[in-house]
Short mmCIF file of C-alpha atoms (C1' of nucleotides) in Angstrom, two decimals:
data_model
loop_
_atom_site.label_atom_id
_atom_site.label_comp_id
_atom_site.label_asym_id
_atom_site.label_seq_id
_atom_site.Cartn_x
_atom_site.Cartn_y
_atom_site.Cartn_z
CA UNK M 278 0.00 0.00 0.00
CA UNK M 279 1.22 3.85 -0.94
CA UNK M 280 -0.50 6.84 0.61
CA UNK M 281 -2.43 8.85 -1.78
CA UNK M 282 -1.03 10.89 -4.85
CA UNK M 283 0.01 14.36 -3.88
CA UNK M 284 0.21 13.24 -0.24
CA UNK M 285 3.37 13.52 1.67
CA UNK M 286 5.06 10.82 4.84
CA UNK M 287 7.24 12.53 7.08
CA UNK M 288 10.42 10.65 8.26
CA UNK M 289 12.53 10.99 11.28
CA UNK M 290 15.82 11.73 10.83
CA UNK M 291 18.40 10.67 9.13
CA UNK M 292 15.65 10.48 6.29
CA UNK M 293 15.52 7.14 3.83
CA UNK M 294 16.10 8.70 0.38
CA UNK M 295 17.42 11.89 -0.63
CA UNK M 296 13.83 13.35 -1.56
CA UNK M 297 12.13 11.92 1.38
CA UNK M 298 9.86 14.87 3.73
CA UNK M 299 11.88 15.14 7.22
CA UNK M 300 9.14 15.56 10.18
CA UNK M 301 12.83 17.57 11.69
CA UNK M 302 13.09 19.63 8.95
CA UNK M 303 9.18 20.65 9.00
CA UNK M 304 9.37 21.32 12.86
CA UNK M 305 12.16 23.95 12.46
CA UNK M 306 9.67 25.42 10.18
CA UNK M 307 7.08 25.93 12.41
CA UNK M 308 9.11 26.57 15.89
CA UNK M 309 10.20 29.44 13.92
CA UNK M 310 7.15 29.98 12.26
CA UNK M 311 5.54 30.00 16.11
CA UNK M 312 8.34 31.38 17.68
CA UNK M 313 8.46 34.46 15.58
CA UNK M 314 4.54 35.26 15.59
CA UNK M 315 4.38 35.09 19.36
CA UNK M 316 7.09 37.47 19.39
CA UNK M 317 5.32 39.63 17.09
CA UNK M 318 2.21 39.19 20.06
CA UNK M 319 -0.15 36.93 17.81
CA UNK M 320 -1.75 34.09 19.79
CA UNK M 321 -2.51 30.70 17.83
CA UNK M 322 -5.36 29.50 16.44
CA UNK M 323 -6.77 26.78 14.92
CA UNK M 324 -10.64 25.37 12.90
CA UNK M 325 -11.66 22.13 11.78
CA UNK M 326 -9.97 21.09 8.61
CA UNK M 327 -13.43 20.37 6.95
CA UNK M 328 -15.78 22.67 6.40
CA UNK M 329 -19.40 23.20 4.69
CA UNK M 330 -18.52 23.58 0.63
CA UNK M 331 -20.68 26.75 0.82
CA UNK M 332 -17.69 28.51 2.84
CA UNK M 333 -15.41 28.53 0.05
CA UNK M 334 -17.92 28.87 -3.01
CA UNK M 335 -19.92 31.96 -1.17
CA UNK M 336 -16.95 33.88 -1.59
CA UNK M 337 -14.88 32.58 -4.97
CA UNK M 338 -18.26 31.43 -7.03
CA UNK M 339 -18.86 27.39 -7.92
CA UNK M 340 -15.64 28.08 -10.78
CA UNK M 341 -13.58 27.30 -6.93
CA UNK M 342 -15.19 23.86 -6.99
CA UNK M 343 -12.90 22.55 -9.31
CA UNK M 344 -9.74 22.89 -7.46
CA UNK M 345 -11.40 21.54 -4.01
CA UNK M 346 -10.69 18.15 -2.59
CA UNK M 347 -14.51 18.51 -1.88
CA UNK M 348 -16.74 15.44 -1.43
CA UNK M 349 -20.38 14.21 0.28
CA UNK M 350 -20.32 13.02 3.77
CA UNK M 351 -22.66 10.36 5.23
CA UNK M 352 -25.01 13.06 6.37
CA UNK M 353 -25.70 14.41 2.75
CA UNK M 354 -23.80 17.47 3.53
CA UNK M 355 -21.48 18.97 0.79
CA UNK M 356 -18.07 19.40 2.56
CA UNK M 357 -15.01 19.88 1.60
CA UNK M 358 -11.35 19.77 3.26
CA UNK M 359 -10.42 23.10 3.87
CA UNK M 360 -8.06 25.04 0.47
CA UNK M 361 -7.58 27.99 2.70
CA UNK M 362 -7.52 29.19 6.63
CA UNK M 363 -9.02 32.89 6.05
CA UNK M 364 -13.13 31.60 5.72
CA UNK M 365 -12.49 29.57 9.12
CA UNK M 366 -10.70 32.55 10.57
CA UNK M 367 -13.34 35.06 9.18
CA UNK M 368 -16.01 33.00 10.06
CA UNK M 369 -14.63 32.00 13.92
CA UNK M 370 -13.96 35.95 14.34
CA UNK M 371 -17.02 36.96 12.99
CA UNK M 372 -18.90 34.51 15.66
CA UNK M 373 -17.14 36.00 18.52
CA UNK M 374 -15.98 39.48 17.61
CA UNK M 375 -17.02 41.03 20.94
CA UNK M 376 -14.94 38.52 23.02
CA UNK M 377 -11.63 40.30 21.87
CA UNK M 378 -9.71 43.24 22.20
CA UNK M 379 -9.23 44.86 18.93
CA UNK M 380 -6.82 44.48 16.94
CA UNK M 381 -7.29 40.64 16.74
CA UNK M 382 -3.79 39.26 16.07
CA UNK M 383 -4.31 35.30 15.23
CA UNK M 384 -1.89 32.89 13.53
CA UNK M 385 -2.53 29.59 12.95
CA UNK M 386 -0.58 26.62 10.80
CA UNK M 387 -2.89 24.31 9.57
CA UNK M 388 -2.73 21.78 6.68
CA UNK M 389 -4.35 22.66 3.62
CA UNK M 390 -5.82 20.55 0.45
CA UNK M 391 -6.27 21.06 -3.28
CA UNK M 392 -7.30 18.74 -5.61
CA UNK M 393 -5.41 19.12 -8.70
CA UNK M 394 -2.22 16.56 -9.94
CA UNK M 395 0.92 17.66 -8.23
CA UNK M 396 3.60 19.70 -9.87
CA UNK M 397 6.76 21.50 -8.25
CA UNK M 398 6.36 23.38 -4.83
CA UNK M 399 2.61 22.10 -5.21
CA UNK M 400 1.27 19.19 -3.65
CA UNK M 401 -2.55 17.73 -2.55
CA UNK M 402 -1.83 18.71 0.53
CA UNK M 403 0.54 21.46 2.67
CA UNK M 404 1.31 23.14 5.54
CA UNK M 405 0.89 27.34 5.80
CA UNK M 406 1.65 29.72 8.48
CA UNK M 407 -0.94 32.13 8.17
CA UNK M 408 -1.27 35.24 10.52
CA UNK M 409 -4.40 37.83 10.40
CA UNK M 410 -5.34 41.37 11.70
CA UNK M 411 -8.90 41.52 12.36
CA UNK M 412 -10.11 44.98 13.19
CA UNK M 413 -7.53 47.73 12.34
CA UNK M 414 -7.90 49.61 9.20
CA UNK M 415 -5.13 51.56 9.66
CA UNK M 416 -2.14 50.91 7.32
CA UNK M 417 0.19 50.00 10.42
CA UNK M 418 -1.70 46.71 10.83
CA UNK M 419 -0.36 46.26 6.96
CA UNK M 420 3.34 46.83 7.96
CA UNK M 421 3.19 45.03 11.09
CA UNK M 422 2.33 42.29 9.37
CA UNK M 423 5.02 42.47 6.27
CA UNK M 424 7.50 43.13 9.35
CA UNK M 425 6.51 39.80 10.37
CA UNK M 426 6.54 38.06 7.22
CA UNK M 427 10.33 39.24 6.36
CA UNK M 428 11.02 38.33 10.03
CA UNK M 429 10.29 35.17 9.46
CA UNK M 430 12.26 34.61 6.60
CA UNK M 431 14.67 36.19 8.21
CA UNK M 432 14.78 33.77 11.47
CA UNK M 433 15.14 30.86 8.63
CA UNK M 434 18.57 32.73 8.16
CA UNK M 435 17.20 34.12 4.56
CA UNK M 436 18.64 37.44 3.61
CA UNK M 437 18.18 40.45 1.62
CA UNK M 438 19.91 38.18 -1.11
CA UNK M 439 17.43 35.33 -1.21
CA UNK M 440 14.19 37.55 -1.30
CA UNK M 441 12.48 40.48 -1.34
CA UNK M 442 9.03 41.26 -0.75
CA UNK M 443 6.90 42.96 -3.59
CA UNK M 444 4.43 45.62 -2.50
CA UNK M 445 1.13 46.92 -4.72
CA UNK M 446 -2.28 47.70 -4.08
CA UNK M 447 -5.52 47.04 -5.04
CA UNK M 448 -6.29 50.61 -4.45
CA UNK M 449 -4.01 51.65 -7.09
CA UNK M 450 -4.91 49.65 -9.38
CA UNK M 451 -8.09 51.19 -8.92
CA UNK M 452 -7.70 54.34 -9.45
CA UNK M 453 -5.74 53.45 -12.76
CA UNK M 454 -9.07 51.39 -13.63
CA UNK M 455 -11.21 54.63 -12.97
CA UNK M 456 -9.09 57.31 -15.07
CA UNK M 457 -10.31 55.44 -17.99
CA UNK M 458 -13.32 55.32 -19.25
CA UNK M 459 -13.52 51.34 -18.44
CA UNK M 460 -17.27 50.19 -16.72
CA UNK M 461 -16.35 49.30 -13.08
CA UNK M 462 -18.29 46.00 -13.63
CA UNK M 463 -15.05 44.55 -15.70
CA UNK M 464 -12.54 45.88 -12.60
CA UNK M 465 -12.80 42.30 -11.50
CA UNK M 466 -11.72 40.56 -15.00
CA UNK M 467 -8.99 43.61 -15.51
CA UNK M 468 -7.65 42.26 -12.16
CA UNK M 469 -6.86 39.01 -13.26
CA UNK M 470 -5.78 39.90 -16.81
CA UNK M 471 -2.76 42.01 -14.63
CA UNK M 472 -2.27 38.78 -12.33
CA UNK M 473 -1.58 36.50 -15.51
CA UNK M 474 0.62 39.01 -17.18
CA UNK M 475 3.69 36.99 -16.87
CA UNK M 476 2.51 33.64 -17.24
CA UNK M 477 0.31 34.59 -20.22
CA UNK M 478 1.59 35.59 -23.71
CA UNK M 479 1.86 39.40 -24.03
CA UNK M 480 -1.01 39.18 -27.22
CA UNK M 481 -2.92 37.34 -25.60
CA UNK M 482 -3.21 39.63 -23.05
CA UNK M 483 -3.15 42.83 -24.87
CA UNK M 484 -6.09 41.66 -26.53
CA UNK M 485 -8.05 41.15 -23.72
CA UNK M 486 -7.14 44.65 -22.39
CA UNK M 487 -8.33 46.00 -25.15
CA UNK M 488 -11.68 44.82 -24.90
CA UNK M 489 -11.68 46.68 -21.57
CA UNK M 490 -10.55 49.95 -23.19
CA UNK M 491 -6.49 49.12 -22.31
CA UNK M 492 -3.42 48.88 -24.28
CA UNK M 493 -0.73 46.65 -22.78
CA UNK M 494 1.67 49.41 -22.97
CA UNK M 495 0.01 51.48 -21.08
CA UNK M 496 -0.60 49.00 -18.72
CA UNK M 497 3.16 48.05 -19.01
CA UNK M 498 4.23 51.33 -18.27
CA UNK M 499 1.94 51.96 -14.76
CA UNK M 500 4.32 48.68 -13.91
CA UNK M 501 7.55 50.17 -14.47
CA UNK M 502 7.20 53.68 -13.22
CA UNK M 503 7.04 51.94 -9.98
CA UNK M 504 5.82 55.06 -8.42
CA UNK M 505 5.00 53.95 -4.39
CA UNK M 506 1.50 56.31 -3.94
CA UNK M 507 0.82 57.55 -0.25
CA UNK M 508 -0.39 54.44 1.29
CA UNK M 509 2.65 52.20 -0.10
CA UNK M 510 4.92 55.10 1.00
CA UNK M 511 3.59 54.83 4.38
CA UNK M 512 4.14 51.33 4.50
CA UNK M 513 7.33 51.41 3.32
CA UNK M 514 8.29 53.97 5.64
CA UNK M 515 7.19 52.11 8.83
CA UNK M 516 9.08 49.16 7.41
CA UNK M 517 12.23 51.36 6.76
CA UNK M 518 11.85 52.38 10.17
CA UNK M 519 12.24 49.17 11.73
CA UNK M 520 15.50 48.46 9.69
CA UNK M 521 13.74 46.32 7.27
CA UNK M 522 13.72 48.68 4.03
CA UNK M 523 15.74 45.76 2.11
CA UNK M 524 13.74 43.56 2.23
CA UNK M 525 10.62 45.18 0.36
CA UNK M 526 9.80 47.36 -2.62
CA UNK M 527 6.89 48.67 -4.90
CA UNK M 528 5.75 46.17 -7.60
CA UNK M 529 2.54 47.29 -9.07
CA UNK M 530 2.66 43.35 -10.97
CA UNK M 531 1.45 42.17 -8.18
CA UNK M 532 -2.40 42.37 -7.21
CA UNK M 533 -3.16 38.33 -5.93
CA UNK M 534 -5.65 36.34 -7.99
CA UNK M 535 -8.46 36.07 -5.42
CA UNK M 536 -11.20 38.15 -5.68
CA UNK M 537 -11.50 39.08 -2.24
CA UNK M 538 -8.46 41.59 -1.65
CA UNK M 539 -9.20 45.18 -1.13
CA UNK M 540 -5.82 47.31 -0.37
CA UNK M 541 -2.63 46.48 -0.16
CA UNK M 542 -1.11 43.42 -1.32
CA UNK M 543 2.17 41.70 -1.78
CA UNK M 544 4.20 38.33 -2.13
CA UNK M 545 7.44 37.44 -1.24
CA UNK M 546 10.18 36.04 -3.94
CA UNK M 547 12.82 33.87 -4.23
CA UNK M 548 15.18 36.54 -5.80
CA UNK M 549 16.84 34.23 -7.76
CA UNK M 550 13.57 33.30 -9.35
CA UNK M 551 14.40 29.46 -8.89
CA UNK M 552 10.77 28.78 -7.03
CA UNK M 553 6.99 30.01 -6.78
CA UNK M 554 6.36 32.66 -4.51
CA UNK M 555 7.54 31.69 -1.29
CA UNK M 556 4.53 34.04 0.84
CA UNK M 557 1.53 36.29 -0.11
CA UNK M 558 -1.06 38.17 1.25
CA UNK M 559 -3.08 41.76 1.61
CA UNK M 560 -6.06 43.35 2.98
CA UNK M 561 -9.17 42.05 2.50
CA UNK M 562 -11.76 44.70 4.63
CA UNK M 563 -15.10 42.93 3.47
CA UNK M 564 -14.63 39.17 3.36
CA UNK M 565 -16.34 39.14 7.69
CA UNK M 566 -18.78 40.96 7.02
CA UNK M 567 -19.47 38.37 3.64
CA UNK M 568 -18.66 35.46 5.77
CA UNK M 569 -21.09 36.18 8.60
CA UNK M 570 -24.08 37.49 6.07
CA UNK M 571 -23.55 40.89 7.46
CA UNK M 572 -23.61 40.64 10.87
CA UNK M 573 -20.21 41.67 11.52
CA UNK M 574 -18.02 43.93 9.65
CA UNK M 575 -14.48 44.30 10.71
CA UNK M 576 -11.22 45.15 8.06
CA UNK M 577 -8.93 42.74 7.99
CA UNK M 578 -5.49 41.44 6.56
CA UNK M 579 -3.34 38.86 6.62
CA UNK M 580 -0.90 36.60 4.80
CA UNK M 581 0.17 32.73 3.85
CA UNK M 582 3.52 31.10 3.80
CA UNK M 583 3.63 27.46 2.58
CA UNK M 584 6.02 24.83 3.74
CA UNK M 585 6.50 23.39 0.68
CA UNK M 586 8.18 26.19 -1.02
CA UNK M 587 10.05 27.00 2.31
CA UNK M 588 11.57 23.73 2.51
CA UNK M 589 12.75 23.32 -1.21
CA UNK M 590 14.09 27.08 -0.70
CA UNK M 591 16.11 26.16 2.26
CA UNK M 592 17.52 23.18 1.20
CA UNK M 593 18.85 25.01 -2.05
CA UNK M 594 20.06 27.33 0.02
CA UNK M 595 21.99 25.10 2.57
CA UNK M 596 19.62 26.86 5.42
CA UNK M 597 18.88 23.13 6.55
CA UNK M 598 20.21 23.12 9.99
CA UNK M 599 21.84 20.25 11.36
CA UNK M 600 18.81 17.84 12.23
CA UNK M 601 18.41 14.56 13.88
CA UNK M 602 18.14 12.93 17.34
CA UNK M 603 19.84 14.73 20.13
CA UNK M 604 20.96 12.41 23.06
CA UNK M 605 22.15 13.47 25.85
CA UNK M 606 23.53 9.88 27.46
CA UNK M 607 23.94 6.26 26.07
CA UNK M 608 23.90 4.03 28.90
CA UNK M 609 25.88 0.73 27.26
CA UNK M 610 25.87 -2.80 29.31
CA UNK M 611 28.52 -4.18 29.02
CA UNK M 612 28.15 -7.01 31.95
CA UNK M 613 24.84 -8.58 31.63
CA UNK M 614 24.71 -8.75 35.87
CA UNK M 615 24.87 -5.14 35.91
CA UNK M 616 21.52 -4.49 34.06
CA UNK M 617 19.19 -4.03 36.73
CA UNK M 618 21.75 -1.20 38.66
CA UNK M 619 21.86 0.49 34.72
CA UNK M 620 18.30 0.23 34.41
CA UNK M 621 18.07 1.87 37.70
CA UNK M 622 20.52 4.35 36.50
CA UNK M 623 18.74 5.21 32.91
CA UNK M 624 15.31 5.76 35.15
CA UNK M 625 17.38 8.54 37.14
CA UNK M 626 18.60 9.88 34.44
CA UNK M 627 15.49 10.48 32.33
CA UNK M 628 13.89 11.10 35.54
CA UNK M 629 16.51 14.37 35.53
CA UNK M 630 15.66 15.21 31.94
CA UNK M 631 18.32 14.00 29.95
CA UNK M 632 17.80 12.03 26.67
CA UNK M 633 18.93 8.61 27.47
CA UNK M 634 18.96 5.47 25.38
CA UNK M 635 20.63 1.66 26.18
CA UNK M 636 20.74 -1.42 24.78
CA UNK M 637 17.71 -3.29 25.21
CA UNK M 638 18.76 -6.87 24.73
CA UNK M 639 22.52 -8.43 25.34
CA UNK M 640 24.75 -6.44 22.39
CA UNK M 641 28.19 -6.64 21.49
CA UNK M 642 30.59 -3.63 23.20
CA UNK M 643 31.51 -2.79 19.04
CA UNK M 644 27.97 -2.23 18.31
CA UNK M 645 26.85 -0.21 21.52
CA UNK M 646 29.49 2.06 20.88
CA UNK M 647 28.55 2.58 17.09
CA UNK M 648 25.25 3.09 18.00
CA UNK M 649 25.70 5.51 20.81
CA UNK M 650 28.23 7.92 18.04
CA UNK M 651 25.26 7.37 15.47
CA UNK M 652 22.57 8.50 18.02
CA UNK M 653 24.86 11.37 18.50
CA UNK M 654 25.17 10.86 22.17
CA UNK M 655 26.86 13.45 24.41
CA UNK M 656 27.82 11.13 26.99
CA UNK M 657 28.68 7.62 27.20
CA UNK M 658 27.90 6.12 30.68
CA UNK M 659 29.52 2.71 31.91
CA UNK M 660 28.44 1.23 35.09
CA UNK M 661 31.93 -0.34 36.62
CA UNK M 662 30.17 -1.94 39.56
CA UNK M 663 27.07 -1.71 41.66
CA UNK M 664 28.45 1.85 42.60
CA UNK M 665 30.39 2.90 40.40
CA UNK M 666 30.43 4.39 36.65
CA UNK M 667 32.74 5.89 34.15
CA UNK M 668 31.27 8.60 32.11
CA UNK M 669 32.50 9.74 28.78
CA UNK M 670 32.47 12.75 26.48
CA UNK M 671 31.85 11.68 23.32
CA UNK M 672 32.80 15.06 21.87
CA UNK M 673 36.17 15.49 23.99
CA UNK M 674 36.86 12.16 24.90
CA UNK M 675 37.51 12.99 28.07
CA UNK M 676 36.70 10.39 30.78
CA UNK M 677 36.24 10.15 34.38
CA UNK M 678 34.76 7.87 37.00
CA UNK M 679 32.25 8.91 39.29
CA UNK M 680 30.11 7.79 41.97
CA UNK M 681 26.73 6.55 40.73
CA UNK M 682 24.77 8.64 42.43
CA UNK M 683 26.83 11.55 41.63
CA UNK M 684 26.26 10.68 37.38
CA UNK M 685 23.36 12.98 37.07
CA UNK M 686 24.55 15.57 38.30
CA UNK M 687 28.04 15.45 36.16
CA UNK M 688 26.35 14.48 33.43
CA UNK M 689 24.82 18.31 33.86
CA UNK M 690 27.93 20.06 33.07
"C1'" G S 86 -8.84 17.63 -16.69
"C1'" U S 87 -4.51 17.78 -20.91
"C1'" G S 88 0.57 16.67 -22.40
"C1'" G S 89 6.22 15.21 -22.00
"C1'" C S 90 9.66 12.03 -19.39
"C1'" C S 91 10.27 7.98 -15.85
"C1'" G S 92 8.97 3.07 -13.09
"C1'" U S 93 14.39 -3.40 -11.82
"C1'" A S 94 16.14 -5.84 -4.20
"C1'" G S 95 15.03 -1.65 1.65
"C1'" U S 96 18.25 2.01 -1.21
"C1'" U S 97 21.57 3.75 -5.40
"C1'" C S 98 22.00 1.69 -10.00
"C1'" A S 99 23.49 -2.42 -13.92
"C1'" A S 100 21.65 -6.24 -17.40
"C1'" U S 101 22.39 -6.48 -27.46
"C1'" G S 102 14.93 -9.49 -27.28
"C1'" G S 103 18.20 -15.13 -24.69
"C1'" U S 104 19.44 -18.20 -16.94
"C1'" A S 105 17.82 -10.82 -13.19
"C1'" G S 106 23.23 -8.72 -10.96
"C1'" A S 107 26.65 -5.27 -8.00
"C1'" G S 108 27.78 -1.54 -4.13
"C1'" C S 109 25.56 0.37 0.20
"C1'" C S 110 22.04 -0.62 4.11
"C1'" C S 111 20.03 -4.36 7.31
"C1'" C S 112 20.57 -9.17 10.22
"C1'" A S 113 23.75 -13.12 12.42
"C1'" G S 114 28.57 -14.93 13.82
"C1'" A S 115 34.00 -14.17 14.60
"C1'" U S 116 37.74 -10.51 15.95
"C1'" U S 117 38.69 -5.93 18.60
"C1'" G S 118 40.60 -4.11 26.50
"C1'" U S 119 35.78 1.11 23.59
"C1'" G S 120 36.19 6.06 18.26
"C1'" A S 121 32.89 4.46 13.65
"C1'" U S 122 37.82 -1.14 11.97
"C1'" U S 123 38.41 -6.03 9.82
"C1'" C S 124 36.69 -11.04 8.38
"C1'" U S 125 32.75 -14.76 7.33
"C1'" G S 126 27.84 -15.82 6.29
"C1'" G S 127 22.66 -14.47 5.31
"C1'" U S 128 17.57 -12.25 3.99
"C1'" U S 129 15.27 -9.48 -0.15
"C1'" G S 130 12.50 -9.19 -6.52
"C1'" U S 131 5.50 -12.15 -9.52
"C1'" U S 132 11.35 -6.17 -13.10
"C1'" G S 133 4.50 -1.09 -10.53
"C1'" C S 134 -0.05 -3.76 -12.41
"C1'" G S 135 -2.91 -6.01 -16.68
"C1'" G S 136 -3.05 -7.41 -21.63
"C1'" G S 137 -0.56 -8.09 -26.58
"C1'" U S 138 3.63 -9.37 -30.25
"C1'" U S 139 7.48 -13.36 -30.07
"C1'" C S 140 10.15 -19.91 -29.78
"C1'" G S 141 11.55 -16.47 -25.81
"C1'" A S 142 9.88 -9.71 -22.99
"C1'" G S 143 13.06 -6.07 -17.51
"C1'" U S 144 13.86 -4.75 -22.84
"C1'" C S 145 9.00 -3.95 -28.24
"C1'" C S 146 3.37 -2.37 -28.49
"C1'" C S 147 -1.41 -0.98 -25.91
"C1'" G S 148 -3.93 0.06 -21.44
"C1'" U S 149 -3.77 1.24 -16.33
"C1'" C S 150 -1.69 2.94 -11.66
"C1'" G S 151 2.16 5.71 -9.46
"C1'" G S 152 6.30 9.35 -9.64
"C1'" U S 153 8.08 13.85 -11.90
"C1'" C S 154 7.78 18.31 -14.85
"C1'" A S 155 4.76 21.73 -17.62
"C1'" C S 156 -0.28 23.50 -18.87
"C1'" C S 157 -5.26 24.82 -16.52
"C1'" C S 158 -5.80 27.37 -11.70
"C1'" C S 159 -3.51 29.99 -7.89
"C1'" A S 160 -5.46 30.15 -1.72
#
RNA sequence: GUGGCCGUAGUUCAAUGGUAGAGCCCCAGAUUGUGAUUCUGGUUGUUGCGGGUUCGAGUCCCGUCGGUCACCCCA
């Protein structure tokens, strides 16, 4: 039996084949993922992974469908496994807005599914940090939040040389769209003709702006002036102030595919333009009140970062950190009538909180040894009598015999 | 959903259409008065699966499943 296509098995280190997914690997991710976003003050959060079809369709039309591991459950109810955290999040916020302080600063890393066959740095399945500001229009909540996004990156030990986060806004887009005589009902298609722009050929394209009253070179030339309006300047600014300014800049190619993004948005890129976007995100001020049929309405913002990406990003990079088991004592037995006394001994020692292993069935001295420098043991412990043990640093070889009640306590040092 | 390439032992890879192999890993034993040693022996395959062509298919053809990459779509 194989799991199912698209579907990932993480392995403890050392990992079987060079392609395998380390479960090591992904929790560096996400203790820095966690670490840095409770630094930054956001608390963690997390929804069911399957939720009612009508979620996801309410707010991308049925088209969504087709890219949803979605399926019928043994109720009759149309469900499908959730493509995205922001419905959950709008809809969990929207349900309890008045039990929270405002702003509402959530993160949460949940596993996410698409049905679609799996191509590079996309799989049926993947992890995402994602972190949201519920209730803050102003444009700090924006840079806060890109603050934390290069933070992140950063804590991965990425630097100004592996990325750079690309700023635009919906807004200006918008009031490009509205200088023109263009009818406002098309400033949804005009969106995505300007999100396909580099993956779609330039006639292509130009043709379809023309139907909207465009010419690609116009549209071209918006791009390349580059020119940061008030609100990106602001941005910008706060993130300049915090030392950051390297890390971002104004890309008006960017404006997201989903519909639901109302201000500023922005993804961040593998500057040598080896992978997909590595993080994206923006403002999106009226998906709660859509979510919670207008009960509540609170702006909000917030971004993704896959793992999947991440991981393929780091590993090019040599970012991986050294991984694998960390033992703090191998306990060998070397005289079978000493096992009880080292079983003793390897209760104390755990009891103390250090990572201990031992052989649990008669081995050979050659093969406890290898397998204490393969575990990557600090210390090797050697009971020489009832009382006595010899402890040894596998790093400095240094050796010394201590009392057995007194190996805890050295092995501390 | 469409298309290209790929599929041999646990793993990395061999095998002109003619008896399926090697290194590594793993396991056992011997040696070693403790630093990854050395020696000996051993397990493992319906060649992804199912058809077809052929005296004979790992090899050629078709289908299917899986992997991978691109397209579609982009959360």
């Amino acid at each position: 039996m194989k799991g199912l296509p698209g579907f990932r098995d993480f392995y403890p280190e050392p990992i079987p084949t060079a392609d395998s997914w380390s479960l090591d690997l992904r929790r560096h991710i996400f203790d820095t993922w966690r670490g840095t976003a409770e630094r930054y003050g956001f608390r963690e959060y997390d929804g069911p992974p399957i939720e009612e079809l009508e979620l996801y369709t309410k707010k991308s039309g049925d088209e969504i469908v087709g890219q949803l591991y979605n399926f019928t459950d043994k109720g009759s109810r149309n469900v499908s496994l959730r493509p995205e955290m922001t419905p959950t999040l709008a809809r969990m916020a929207a349900a309890h807005t008045r039990n929270y302080k405002k702003p509402i600063k959530w993160f949460s890393i949940p596993q996410l599914f698409r049905y679609e066959r799996q191509q590079k740095g996309r799989l049926r399945e993947h992890f995402q940090l994602n972190a949201d500001i519920i209730g803050e229009e102003n444009l700090a909540a924006d840079a806060e939040l890109i603050a934390l996004l290069i933070d992140t990156l950063r804590n991965l030990k990425l630097t100004s040389d592996d990325f750079v986060v690309r700023l635009s806004s919906r807004h200006a887009w918008q009031d490009f769209f509205e200088n023109s005589s263009a009818h406002e009902k098309d400033v949804c298609d005009f969106y995505q003709i300007i999100d396909k722009l580099d993956r779609e050929d330039p006639i292509v394209s130009g043709e379809k702006l023309a139907k909207l009253g465009f010419s690609l070179e116009q549209v071209n030339d918006f791009i390349e002036s580059g020119q940061a309006t008030d609100e990106l300047a602001a941005i910008i600014g706060n993130i300049e102030a915090r030392g950051l300014g390297d890390f971002i800049k104004v890309d008006y190619q960017i404006i997201r595919g989903l519909a639901y993004y109302t201000g500023p948005v922005y993804e961040a890129f593998d500057k040598r333009g080896k992978f997909r976007a590595i993080a994206g995100g923006g403002r999106y001020d009226h998906l709660v009140k859509l979510v919670s049929g207008g009960k509540t309405d609170l702006p909000a913002l917030g971004f993704g970062m896959g793992d999947v990406v991440l991981a393929e990003l780091l590993k090019d990079r040599g970012l991986v950190p050294p991984l694998g088991q960390a033992l703090d004592a191998f306990v060998q037995i070397t005289d079978e009538s000493l096992r009880n006394a080292s079983l003793s001994l390897v209760q104390q020692l755990r009891q103390a909180g250090q990572a201990t292993e031992y052989p649990l069935l008669r081995a050979k001295p050659d093969k406890q040894l290898k397998r204490a420098l393969e575990l990557k043991a600090k210390w090797l412990v050697t009971l020489d009598n009832a009382n006595q043990a010899h402890i040894k640093n596998l790093g400095t070889r240094e050796e010394q015999t201590v009392p057995l009640v007194d190996v805890a306590s050295a092995l501390q040092d």
